Short mmCIF file of C-alpha atoms in Angstrom, two decimals:
data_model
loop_
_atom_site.label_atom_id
_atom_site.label_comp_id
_atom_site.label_asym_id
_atom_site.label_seq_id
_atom_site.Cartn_x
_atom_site.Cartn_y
_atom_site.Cartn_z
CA UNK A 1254 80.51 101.04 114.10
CA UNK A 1255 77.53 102.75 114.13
CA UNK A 1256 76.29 103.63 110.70
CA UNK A 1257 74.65 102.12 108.14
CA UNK A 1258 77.35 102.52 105.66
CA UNK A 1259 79.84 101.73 108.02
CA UNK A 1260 78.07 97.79 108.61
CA UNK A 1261 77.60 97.86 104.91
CA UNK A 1262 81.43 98.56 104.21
CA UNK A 1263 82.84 96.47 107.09
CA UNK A 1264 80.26 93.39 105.64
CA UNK A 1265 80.85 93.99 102.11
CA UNK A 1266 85.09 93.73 103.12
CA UNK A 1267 84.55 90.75 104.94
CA UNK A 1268 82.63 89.02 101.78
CA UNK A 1269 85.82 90.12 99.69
CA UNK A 1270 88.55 89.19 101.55
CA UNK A 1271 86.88 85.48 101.36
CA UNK A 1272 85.79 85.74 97.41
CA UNK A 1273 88.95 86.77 96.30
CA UNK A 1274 90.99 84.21 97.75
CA UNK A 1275 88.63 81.17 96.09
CA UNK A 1276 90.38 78.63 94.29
CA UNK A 1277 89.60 76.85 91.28
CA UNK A 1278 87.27 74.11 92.28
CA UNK A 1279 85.83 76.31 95.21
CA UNK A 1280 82.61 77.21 93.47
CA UNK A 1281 81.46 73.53 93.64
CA UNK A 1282 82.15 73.11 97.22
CA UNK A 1283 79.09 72.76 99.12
CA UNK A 1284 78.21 75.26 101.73
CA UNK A 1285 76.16 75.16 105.25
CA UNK A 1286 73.02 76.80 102.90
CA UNK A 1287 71.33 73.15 102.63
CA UNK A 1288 71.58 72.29 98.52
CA UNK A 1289 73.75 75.44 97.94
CA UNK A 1290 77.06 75.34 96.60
CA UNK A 1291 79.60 78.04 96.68
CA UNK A 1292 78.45 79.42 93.26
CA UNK A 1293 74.63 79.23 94.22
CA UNK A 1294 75.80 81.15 97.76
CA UNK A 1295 78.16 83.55 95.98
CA UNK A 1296 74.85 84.16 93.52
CA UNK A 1297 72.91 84.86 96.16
CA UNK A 1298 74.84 87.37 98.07
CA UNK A 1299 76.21 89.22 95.05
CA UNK A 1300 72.48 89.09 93.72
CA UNK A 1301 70.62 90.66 96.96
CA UNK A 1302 73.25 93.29 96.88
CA UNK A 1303 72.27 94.04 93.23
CA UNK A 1304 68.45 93.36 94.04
CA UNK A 1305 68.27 95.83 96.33
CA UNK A 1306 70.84 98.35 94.80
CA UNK A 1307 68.21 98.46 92.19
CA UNK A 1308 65.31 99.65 93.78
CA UNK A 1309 65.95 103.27 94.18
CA UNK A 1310 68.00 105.44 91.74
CA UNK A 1311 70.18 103.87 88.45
CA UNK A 1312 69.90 100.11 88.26
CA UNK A 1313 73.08 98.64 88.00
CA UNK A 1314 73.60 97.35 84.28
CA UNK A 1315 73.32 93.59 84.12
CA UNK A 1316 76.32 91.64 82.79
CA UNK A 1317 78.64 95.09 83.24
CA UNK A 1318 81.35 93.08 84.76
CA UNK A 1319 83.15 89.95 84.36
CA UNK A 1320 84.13 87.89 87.37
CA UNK A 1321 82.79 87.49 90.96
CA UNK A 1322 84.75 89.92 92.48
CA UNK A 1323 84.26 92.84 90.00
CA UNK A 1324 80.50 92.26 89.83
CA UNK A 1325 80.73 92.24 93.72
CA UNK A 1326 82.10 95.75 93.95
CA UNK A 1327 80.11 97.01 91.06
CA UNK A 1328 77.01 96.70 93.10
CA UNK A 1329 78.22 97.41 96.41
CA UNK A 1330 79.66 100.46 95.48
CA UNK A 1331 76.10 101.37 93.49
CA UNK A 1332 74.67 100.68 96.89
CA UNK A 1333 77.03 102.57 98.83
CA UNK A 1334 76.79 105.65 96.98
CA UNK A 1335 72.50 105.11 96.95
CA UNK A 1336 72.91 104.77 100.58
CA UNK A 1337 74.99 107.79 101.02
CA UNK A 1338 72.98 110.32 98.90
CA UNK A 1339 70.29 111.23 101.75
CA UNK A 1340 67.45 110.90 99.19
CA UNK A 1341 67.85 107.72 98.19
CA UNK A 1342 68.49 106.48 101.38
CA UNK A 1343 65.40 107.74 102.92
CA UNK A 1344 63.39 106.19 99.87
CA UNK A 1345 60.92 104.16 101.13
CA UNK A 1346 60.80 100.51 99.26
CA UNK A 1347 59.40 96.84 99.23
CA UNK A 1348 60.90 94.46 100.71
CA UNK A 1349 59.99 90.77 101.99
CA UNK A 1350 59.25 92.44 105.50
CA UNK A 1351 57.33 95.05 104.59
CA UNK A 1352 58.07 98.89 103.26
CA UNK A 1353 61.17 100.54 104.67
CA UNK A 1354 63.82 103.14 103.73
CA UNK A 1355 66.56 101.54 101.88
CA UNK A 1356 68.91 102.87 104.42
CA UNK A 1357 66.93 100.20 106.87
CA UNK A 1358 66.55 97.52 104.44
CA UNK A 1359 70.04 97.53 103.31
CA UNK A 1360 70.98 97.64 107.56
CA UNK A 1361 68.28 95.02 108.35
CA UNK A 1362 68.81 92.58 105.51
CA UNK A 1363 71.84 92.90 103.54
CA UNK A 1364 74.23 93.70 106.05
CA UNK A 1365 73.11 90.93 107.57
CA UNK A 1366 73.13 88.46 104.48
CA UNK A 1367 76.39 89.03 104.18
CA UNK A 1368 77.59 88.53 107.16
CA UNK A 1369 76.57 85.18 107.60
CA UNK A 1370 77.32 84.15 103.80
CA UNK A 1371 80.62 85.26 104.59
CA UNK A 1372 81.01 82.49 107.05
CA UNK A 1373 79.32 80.00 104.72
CA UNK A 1374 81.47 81.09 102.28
CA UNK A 1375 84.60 80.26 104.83
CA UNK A 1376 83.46 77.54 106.17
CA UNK A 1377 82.54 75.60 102.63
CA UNK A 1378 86.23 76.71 101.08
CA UNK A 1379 88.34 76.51 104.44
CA UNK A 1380 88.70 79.92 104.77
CA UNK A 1381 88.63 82.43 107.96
CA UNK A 1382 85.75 81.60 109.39
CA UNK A 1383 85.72 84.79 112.19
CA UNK A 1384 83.68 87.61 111.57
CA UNK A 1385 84.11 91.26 112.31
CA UNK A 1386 82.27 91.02 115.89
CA UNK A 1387 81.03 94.74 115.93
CA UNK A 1388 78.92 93.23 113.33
CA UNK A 1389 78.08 89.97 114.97
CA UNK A 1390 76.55 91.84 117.63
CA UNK A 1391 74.59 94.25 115.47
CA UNK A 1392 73.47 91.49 113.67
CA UNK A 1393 72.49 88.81 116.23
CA UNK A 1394 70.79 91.83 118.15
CA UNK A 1395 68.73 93.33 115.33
CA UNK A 1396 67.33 89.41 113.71
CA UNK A 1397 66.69 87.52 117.40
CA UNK A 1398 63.78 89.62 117.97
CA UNK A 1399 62.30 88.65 114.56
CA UNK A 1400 62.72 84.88 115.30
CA UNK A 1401 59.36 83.31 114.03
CA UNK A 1402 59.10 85.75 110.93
CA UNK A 1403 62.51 84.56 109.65
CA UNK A 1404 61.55 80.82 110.19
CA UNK A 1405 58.67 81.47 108.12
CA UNK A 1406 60.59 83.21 105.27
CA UNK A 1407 62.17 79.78 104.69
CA UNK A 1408 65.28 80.16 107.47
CA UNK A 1409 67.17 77.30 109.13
CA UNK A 1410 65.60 75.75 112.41
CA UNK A 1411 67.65 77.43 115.35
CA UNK A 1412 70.44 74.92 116.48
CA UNK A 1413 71.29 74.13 119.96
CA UNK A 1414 74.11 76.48 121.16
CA UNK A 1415 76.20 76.13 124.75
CA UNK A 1416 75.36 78.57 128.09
CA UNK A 1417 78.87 79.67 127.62
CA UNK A 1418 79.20 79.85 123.47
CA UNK A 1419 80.58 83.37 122.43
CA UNK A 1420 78.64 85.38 120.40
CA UNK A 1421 79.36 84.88 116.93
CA UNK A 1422 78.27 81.20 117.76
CA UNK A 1423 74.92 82.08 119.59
CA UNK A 1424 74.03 84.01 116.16
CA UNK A 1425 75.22 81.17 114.01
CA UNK A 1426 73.24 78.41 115.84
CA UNK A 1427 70.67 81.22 115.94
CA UNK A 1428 70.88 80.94 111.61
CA UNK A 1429 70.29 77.20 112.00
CA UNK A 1430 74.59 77.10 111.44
CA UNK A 1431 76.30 74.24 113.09
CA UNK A 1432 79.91 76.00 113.75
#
């Protein structure tokens, strides 16, 4: 997996297979996010896919679709298709670290967001909780670099992980996760 729209497809799928299997009741389930429940973490993903969908090209009409799972796909698939057209990709944007092609931000951030919301989202409904590990390993070697600046953007304290942990749990205890 090497692409940006590969990561964003595989982490996107991932989210999806877990949303669409909820259960009544799930949404008030509370999740590893301290205070969140699944609807505030479900929010949250769906909305930074959205967020930054809209910051290059069409915005993606607000209230277009009904239901988690069809608002979900609405805005990845905006994305995706921003993403793809080489344009819009290369746009340069804001974002919380600084300006950067979407292409990047949408690799650096939101790729990332949903890979580990995916896991919350498991983990608070008793779902799969393994995640695609091409991704893992993009993901835990892009953000342990950037260590201090995402503790001071409001993210977990790192957790205490074994010598011999495997790698999706090095990057969750990374997160502040307690797998």
């Amino acid at each position: 997996m090497t692409s940006t729209l590969e990561r964003l497809d595989a982490a996107a799928a991932g989210f999806r297979r877990r949303l669409v299997l909820l259960e009544p009741g799930d949404a008030e389930r509370p999740t590893p996010c301290s205070g969140w429940r699944a609807r505030e973490l479900i929010d949250h993903a769906v909305g930074v896919v959205e967020l930054v969908g809209n910051l290059v090209g069409t915005p993606i009409a607000e209230g277009a679709t009904d239901g988690d799972v069809a608002r979900f796909d609405a805005a990845v698939a905006s994305l995706h298709a921003k993403v793809a057209d080489p344009g819009l990709g290369a746009t340069v944007v804001e974002s919380p670290f600084g300006p950067m092609a979407l292409k990047q931000l949408v690799s650096s951030v939101v790729v990332h967001d949903l890979l580990v919301h995916t896991w919350d989202l498991a983990r608070a409904t008793g779902g799969d909780e393994h995640l695609d590990p091409a991704l893992v390993t993009h993901t835990y070697a892009a953000m342990t670099p950037f260590d201090e600046v995402l503790r001071s953007h409001g993210f977990a304290d790192k957790v205490p992980v074994e010598e011999d942990a495997d790698e999706q749990t090095r990057l969750l205890c990374f997160l502040g996760r307690r797998p």
